[in-house]
Short mmCIF file of C-alpha atoms and ligand atoms in Angstrom, two decimals:
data_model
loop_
_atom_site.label_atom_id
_atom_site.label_comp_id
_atom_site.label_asym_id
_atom_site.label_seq_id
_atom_site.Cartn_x
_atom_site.Cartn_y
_atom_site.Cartn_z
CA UNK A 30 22.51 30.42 9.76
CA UNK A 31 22.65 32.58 12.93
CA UNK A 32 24.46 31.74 16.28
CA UNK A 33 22.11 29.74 17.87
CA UNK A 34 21.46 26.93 14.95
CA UNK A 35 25.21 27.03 14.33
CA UNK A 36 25.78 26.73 17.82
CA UNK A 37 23.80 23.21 17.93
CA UNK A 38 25.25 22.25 14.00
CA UNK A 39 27.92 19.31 15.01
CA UNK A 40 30.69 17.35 12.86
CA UNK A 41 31.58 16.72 9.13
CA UNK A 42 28.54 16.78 6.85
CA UNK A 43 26.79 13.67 5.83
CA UNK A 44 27.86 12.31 2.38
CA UNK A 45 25.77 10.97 0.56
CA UNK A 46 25.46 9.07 -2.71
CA UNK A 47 22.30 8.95 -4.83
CA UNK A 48 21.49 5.61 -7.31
CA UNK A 49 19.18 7.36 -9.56
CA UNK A 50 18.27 10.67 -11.10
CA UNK A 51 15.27 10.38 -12.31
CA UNK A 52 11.88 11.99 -10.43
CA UNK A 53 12.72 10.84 -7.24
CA UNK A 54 16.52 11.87 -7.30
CA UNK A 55 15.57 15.43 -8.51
CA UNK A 56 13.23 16.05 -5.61
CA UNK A 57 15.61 15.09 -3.21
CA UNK A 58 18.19 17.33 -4.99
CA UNK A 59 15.92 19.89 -4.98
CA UNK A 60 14.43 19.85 -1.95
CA UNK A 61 17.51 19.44 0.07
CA UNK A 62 19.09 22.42 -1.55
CA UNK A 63 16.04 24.82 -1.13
CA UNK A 64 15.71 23.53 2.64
CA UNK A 65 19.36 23.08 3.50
CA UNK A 66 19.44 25.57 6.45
CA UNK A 67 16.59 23.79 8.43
CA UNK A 68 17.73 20.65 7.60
CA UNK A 69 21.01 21.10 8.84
CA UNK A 70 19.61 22.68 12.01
CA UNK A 71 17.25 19.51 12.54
CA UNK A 72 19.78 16.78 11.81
CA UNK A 73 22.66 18.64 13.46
CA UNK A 74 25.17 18.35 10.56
CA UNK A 75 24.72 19.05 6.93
CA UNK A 76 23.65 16.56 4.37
CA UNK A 77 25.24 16.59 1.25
CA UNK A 78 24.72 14.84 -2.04
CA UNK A 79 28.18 14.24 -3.06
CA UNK A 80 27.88 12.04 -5.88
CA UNK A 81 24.56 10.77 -8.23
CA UNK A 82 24.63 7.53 -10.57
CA UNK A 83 23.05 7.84 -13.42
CA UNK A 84 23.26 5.53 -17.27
CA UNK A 85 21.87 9.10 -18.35
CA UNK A 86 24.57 11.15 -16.99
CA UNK A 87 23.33 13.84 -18.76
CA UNK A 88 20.59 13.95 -17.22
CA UNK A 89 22.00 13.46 -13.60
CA UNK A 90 24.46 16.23 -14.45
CA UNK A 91 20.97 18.46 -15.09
CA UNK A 92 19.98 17.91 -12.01
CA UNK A 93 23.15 18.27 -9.55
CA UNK A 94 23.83 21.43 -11.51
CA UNK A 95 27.68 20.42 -11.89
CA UNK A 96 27.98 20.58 -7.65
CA UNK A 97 28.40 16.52 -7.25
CA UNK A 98 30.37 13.78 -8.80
CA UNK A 99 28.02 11.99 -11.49
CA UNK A 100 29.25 8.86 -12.66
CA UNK A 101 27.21 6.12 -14.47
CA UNK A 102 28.69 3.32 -12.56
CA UNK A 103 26.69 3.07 -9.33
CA UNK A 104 29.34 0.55 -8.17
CA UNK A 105 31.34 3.99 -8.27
CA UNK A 106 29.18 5.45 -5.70
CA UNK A 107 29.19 2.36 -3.20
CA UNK A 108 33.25 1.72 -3.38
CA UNK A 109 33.80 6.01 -2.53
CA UNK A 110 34.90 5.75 0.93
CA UNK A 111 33.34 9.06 1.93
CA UNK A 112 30.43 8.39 1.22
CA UNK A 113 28.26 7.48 4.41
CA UNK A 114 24.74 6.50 3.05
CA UNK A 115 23.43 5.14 -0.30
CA UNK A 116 20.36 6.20 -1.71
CA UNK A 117 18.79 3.69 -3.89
CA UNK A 118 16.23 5.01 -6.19
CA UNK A 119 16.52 2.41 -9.07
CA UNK A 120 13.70 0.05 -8.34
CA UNK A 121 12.92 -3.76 -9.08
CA UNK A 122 14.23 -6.21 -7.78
CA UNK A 123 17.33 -6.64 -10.08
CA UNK A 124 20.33 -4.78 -10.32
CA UNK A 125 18.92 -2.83 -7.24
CA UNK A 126 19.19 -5.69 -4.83
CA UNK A 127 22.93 -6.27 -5.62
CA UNK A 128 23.47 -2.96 -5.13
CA UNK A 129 21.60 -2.49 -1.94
CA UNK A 130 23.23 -5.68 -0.49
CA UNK A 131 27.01 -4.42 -1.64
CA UNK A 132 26.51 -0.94 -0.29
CA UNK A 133 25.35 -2.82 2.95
CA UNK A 134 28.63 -5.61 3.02
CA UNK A 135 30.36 -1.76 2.46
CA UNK A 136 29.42 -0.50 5.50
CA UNK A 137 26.89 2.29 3.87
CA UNK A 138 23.69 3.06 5.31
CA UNK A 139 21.02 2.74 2.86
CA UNK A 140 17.57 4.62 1.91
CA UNK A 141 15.51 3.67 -0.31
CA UNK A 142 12.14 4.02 -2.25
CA UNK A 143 12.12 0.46 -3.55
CA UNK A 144 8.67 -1.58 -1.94
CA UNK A 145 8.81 -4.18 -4.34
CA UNK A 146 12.59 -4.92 -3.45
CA UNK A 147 12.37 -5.07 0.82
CA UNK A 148 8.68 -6.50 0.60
CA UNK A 149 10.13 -9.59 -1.52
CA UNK A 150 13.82 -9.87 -0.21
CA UNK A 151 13.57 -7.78 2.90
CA UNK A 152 14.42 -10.53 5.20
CA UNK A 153 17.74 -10.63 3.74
CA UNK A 154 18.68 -6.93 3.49
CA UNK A 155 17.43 -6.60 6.67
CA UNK A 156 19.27 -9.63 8.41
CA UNK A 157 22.42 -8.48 6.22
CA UNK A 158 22.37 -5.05 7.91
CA UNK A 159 21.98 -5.60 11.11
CA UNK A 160 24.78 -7.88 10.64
CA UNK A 161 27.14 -5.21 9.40
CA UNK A 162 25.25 -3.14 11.59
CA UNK A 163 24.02 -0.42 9.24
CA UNK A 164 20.73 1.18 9.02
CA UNK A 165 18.03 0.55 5.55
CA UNK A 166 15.05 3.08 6.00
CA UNK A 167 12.40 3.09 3.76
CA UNK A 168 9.90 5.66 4.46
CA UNK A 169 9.49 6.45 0.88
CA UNK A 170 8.22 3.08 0.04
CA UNK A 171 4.62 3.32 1.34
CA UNK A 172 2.31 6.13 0.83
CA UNK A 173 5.15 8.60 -0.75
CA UNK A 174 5.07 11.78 1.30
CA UNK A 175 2.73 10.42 3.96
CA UNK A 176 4.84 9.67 7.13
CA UNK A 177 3.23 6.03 7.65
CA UNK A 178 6.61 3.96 8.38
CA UNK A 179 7.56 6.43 10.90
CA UNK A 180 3.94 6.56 12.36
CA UNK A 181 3.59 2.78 13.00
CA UNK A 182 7.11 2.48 14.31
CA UNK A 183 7.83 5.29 16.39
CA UNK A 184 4.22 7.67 17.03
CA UNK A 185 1.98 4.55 17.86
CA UNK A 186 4.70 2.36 19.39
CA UNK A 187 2.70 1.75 22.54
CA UNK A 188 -0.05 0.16 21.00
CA UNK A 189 -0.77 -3.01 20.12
CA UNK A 190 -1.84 -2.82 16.23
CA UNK A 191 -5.24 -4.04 15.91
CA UNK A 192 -5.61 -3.01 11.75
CA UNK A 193 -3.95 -0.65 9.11
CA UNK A 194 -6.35 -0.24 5.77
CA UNK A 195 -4.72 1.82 2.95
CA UNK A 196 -5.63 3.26 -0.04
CA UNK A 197 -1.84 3.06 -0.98
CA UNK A 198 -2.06 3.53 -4.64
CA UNK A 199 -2.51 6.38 -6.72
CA UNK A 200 -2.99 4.89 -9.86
CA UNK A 201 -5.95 3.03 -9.16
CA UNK A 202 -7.37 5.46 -6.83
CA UNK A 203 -7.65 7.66 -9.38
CA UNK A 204 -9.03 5.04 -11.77
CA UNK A 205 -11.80 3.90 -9.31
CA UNK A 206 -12.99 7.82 -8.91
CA UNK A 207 -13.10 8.77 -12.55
CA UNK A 208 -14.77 5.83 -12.55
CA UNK A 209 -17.15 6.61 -10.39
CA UNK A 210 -17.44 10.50 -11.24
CA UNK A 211 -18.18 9.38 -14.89
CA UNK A 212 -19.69 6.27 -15.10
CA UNK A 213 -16.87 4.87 -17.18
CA UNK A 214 -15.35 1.47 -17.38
CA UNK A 215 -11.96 0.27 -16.64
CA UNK A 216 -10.46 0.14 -19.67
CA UNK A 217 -11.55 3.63 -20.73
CA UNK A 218 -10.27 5.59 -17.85
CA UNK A 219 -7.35 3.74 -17.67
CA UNK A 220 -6.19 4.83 -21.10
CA UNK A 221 -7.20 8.60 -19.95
CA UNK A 222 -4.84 7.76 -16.59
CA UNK A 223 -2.24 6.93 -19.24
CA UNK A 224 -2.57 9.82 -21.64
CA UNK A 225 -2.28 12.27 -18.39
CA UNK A 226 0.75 10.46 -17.13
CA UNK A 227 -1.60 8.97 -13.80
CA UNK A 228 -0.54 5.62 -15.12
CA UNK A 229 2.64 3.87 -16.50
CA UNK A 230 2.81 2.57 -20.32
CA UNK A 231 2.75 -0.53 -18.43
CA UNK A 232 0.16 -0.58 -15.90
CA UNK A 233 0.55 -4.49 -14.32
CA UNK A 234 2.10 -3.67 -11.20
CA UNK A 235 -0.60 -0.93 -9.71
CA UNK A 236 -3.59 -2.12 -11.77
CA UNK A 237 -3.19 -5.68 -10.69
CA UNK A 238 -2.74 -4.73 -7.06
CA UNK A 239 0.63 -5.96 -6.95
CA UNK A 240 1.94 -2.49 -5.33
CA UNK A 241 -0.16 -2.14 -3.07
CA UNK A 242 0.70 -5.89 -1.97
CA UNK A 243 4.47 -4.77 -1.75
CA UNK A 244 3.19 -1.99 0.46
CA UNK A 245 0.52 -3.59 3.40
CA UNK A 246 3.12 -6.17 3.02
CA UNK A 247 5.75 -3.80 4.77
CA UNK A 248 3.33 -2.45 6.75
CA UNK A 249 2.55 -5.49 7.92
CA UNK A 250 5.40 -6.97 9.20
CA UNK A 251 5.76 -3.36 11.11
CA UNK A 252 2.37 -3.29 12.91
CA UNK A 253 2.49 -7.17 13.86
CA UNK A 254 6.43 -7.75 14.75
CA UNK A 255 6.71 -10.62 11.67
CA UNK A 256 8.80 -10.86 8.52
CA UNK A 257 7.81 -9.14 5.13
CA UNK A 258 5.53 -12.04 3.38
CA UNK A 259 4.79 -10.71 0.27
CA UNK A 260 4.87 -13.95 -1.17
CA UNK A 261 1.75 -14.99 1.59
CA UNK A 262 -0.20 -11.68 0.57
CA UNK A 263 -4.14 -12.56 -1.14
CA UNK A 264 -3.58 -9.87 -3.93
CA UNK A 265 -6.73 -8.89 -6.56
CA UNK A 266 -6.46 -5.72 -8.82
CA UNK A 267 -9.23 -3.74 -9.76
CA UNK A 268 -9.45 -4.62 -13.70
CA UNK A 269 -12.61 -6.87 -13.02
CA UNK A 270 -14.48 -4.00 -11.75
CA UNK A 271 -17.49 -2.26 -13.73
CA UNK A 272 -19.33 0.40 -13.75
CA UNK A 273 -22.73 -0.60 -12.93
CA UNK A 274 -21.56 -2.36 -8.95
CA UNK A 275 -19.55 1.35 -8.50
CA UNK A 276 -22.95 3.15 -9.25
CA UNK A 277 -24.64 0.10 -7.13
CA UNK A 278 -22.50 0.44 -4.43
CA UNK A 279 -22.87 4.32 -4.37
CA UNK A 280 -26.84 3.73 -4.09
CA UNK A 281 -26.03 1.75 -1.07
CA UNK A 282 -23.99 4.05 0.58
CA UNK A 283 -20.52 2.88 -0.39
CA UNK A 284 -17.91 3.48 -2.53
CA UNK A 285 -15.12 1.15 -3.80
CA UNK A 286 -11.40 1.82 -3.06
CA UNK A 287 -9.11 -1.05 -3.28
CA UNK A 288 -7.69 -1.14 0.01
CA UNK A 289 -4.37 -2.80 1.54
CA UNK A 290 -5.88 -4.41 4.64
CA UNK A 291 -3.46 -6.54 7.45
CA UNK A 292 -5.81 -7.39 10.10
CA UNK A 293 -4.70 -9.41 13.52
CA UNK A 294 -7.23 -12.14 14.34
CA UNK A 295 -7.02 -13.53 18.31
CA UNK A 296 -10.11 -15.33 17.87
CA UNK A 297 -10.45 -18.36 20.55
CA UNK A 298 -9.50 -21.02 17.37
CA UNK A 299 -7.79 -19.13 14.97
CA UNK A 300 -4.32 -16.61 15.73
CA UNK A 301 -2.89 -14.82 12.47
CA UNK A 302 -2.96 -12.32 10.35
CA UNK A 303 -4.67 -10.80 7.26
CA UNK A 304 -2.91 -9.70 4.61
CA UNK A 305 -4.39 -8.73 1.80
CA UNK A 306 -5.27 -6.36 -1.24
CA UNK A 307 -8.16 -6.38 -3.09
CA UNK A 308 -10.86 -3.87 -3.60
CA UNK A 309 -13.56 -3.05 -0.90
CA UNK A 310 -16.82 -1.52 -0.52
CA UNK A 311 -16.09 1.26 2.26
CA UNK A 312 -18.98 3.54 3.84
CA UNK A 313 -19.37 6.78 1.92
CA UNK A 314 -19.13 8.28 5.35
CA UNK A 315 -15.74 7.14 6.37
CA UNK A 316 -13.19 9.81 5.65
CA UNK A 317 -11.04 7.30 3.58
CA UNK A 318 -14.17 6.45 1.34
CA UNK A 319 -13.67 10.34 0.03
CA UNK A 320 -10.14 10.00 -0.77
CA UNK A 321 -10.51 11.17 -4.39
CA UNK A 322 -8.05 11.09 -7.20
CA UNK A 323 -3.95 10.01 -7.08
CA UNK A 324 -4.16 11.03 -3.27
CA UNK A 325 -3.40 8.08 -0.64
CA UNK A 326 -4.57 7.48 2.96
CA UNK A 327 -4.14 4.95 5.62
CA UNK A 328 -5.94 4.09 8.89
CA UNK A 329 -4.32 2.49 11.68
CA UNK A 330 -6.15 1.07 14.28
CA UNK A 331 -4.12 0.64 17.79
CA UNK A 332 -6.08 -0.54 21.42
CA UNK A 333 -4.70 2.80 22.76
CA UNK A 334 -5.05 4.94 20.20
CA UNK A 335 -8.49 4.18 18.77
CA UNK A 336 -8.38 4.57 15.21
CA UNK A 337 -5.98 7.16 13.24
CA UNK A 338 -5.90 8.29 9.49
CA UNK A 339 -2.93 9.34 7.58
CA UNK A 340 -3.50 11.26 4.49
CA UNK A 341 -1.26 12.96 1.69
CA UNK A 342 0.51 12.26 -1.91
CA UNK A 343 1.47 8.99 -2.03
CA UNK A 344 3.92 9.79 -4.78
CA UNK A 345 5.33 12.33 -7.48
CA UNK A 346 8.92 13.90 -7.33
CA UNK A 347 8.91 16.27 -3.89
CA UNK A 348 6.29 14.13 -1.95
CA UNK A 349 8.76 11.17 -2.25
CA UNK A 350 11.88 13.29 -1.69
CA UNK A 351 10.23 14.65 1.35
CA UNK A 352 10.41 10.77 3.05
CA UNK A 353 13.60 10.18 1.93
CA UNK A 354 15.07 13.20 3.27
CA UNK A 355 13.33 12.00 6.71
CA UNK A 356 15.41 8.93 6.44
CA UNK A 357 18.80 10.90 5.61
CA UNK A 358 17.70 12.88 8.95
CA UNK A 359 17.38 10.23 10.85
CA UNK A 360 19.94 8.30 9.72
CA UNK A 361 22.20 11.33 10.24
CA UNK A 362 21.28 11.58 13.78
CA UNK A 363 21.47 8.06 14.80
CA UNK A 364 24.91 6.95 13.39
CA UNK A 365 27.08 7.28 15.75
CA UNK A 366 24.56 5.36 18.37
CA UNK A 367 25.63 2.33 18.98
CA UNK A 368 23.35 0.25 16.70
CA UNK A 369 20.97 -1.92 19.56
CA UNK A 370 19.96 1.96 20.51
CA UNK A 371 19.18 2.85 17.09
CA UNK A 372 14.99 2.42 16.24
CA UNK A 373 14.90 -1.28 14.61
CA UNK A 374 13.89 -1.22 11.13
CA UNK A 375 11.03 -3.30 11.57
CA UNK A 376 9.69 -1.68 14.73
CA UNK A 377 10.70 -4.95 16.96
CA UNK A 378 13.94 -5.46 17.92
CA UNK A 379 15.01 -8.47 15.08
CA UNK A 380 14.81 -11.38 17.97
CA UNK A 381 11.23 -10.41 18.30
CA UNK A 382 10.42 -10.91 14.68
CA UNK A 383 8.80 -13.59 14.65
CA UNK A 384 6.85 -15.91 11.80
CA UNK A 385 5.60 -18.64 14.01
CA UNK A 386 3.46 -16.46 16.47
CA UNK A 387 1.52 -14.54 13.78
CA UNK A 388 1.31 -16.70 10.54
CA UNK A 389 -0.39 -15.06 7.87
CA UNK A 390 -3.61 -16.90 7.06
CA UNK A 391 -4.65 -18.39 4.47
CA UNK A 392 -7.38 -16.14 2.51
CA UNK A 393 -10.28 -19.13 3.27
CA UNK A 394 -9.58 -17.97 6.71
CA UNK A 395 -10.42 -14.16 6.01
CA UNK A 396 -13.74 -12.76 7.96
CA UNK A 397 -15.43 -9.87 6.36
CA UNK A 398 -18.90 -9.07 4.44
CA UNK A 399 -19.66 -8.97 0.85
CA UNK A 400 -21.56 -7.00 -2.22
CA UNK A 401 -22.80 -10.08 -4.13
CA UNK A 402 -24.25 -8.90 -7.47
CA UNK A 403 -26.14 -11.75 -9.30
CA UNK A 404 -27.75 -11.58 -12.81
CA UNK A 405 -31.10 -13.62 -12.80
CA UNK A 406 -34.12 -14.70 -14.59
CA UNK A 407 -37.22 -12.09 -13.66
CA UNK A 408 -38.98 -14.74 -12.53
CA UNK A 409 -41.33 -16.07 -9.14
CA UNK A 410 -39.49 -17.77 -6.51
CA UNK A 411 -35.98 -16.73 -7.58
CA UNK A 412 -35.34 -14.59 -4.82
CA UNK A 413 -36.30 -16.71 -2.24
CA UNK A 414 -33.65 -19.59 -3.77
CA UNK A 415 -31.13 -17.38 -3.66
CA UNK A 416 -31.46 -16.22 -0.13
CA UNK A 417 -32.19 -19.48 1.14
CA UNK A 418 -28.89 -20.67 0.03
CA UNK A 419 -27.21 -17.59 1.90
CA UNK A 420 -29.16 -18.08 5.11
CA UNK A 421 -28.61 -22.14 5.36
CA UNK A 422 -24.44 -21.33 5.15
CA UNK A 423 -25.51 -19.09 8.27
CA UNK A 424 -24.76 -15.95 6.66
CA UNK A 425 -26.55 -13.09 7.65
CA UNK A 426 -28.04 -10.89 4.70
CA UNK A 427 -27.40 -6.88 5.43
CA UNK A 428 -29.47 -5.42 2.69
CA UNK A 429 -30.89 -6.82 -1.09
CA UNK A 430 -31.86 -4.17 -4.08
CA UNK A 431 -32.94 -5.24 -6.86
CA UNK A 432 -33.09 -3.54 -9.84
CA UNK A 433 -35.81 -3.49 -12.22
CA UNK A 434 -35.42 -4.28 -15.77
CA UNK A 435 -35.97 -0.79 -16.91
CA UNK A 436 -32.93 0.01 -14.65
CA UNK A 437 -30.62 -3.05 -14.81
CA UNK A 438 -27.20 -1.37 -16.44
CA UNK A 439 -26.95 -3.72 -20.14
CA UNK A 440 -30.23 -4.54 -19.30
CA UNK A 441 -31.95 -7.79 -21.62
CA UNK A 442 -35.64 -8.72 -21.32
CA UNK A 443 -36.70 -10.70 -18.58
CA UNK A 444 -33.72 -10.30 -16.70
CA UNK A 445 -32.84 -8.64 -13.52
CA UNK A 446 -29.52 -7.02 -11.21
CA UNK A 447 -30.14 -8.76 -7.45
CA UNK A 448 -27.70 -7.28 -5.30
CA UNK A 449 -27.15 -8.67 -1.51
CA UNK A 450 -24.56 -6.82 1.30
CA UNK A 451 -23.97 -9.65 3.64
CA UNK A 452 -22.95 -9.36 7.26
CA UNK A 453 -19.39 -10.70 8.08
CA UNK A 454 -18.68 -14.39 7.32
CA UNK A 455 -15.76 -16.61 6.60
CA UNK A 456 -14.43 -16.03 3.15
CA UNK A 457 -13.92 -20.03 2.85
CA UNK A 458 -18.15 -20.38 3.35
CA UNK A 459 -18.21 -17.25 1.11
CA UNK A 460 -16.44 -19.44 -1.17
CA UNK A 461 -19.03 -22.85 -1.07
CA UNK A 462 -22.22 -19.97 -0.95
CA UNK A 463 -20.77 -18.77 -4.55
CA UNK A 464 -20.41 -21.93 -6.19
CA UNK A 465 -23.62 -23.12 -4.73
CA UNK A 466 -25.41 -20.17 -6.30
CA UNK A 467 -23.71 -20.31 -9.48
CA UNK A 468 -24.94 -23.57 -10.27
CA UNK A 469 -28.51 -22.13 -10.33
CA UNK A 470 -30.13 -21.93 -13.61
CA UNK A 471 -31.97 -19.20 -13.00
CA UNK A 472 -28.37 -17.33 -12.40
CA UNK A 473 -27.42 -16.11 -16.02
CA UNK A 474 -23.59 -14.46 -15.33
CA UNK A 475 -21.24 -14.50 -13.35
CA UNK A 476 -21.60 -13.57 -9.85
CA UNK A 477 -20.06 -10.74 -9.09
CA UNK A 478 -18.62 -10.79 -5.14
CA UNK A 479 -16.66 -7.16 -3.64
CA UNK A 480 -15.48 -7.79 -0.23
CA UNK A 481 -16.81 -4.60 2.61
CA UNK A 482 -15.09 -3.43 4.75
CA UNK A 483 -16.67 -1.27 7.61
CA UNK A 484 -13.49 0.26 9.46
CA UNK A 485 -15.26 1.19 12.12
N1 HSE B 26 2.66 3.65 -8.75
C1 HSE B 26 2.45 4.01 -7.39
C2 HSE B 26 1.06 4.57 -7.23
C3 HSE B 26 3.39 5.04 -6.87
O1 HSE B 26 0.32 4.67 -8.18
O2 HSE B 26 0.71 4.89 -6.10
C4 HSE B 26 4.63 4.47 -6.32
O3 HSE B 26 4.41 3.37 -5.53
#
């Protein structure tokens, strides 16, 4: 280090204790020794991994190389005195919330990667630090690598959120574009997303949309200034989706991402939120629409700003150690402030967090448009039956295709694909238009209905 970054280097380094040495934990490892110099420059002490927790310590002795303490009790880590922050890289809800809430009530600081664990108990880890007054930062929780916390708290701070919309898992991002790219179905390309390690042996969590619920959850509560509400969150997962509306929805000009959406709604009768995930029809000419593969992406939409994209790996070993390490910065520079000068963890200051002035809505409540795909009887006057429902709910119809039987994907005789975009409506009339229509004779399957989303 030469004179000048040695000059500005201050105090005892920054000890810190790692729960966890599995991906995550080896990218932080790694990356913290290969960077060291400008880390230590930026922060203005060292950080220092002084100890890693690990059932396997085998394998956490692999990665520290012998040059920390690895112990398989993490209770070990959290009752070391030294040890100044607490790096939980567990995950669930379990054993990990203990831990997290003992290293708090010990004084530690804590980082961690864990979305489902602060988007379902948040409120109390982050009521029980403040209280002890210790930091929990958790930029490795959304969007891996992607700096999204840090973006909505700090770089847009003078805005007043209008929208975030994320593609915020890999998984099924990658799912919906070999889907797309080869005109498979679910179930096929999700065993191919297993085989090449795109997908865990137990897929629930990102297939069913659950993670990306823990993650617009905690975005949420950043943009708007309310508590994490994951239990409030609409969530839908993409395993109903087929092949034929992803090639119908490309003919239209779309494709189909599911998104994490939080939306604030002022309108004259109605003041909330959105929060939900499900998957979307999104313009083919939006940049997010072309987010291809295990990548992530996330637009933020702020009165000053205009609208802002955010794009990177939203997971995988350095990606993730790359946020974390952002936390152990920051957490290394802001210590010794006294902790009401320190940037609150949820953006707002915690008396500003506030439930009542934002509730989330209900999903009846949500306003956005729809791909409505509708098996029917070839037959005169069909058509006009099913648009005159639409029109009498007061639903505008965008565009209608329909697909002749020669091109109708599992095509039988006699039958036909109708497919309607709709212009924005209430998702509760959305609701009464489906049943309506489904009660039709002349409709043969079940309807198919993709929310759209525009992000314009
Ligand atoms: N399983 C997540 C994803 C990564 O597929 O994006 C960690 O949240």
């Amino acid at each position: 280090m030469n004179a000048v970054v040695e000059a500005g280097v201050k105090g005892r380094a920054i000890q810190v204790g790692l729960l966890g040495a599995g991906t995550v934990g080896s990218g932080v490892y790694a990356v913290l020794a290969r960077n060291q110099s400008e880390i230590r420059a930026r922060a203005g002490v060292a950080i220092e991994i002084a100890m890693v927790a690990d059932l396997d310590t085998a394998r956490a002795s692999a990665v520290t190389g012998g040059k920390a303490q690895v112990v398989a009790d993490a209770r070990a880590v959290i009752a070391n005195p030294d040890i100044d922050i607490v790096v939980e890289l567990i995950g669930g809800y379990g054993i990990a919330r203990q831990l997290v809430l003992e290293a708090i009530a010990a004084g530690k600081h804590v980082v961690t990667a864990n979305k489902a664990l602060l988007a379902v108990h948040g409120s109390e880890i982050f009521e029980a630090a403040r209280a002890k007054g210790v930091m929990v930062a958790f930029e490795a929780a959304v969007a891996g690598g992607i700096p999204i916390i840090k973006s909505l708290r700090e770089g847009l701070t003078a805005n007043r959120i209008q929208w975030v919309a994320g593609i915020i898992n890999g998984t099924t991002n990658f799912i919906l574009s070999e889907m797309r790219d080869k005109g498979l179905d679910f179930d096929v390309v999700l065993k191919e997303a297993q085989r090449l390690g795109y997908a865990e042996a137990d897929p629930t969590f990102d297939i069913e949309g659950v993670d990306a619920a823990h993650k617009a959850t905690l975005m949420s509560a950043i943009a708007f200034g309310v508590p994490v509400q994951f239990d409030r969150a609409y969530v839908e997962g993409i395993t109903g989706l087929q092949a034929a509306d992803i090639r119908y929805a490309e003919q239209l000009g779309y494709r189909i991402k599911l998104l994490g959406i939080t939306r604030r709604r002022e309108d004259a009768s109605l003041q909330g939120i959105e929060l939900r995930v499900h998957p979307s029809l999104v313009p083919t000419k939006r940049l997010i629409a072309n987010v291809e593969g295990a990548m992530n992406a996330v637009m933020v939409h702020g009165d000053a700003v205009g609208t802002t994209l955010y794009y990177g790996k939203g997971a995988g070993s350095e990606p993730t150690a790359s946020a974390v390490i952002a936390d152990l910065v920051d957490i290394a520079r802001l210590h010794s402030a006294d902790p009401a000068h320190r940037v609150p963890s949820l953006a707002f200051q915690p008396a500003a967090i506030d439930a009542t002035r934002l509730a989330v809505l209900p999903m009846a409540d949500t306003l956005t448009s729809y791909y409505l795909r509708l098996r029917v009887a070839d037959e005169a006057g069909v058509l006009a039956r099913v648009t005159g429902i639409i029109a009498n709910a007061g639903i505008s119809i965008d565009a209608v295709l329909q697909r002749e039987a020669d091109q109708v994907v599992g095509e039988r005789g006699g039958q036909t694909d109708l497919i309607i975009l709709t212009h924005t409506t209430r998702e509760g009339t959305m609701n009464e238009v489906l049943a309506q229509l489904q009660a039709l004779s002349t409709v043969l399957l079940p309807i198919v209905r993709i929310r759209k989303e525009e992000l314009a």
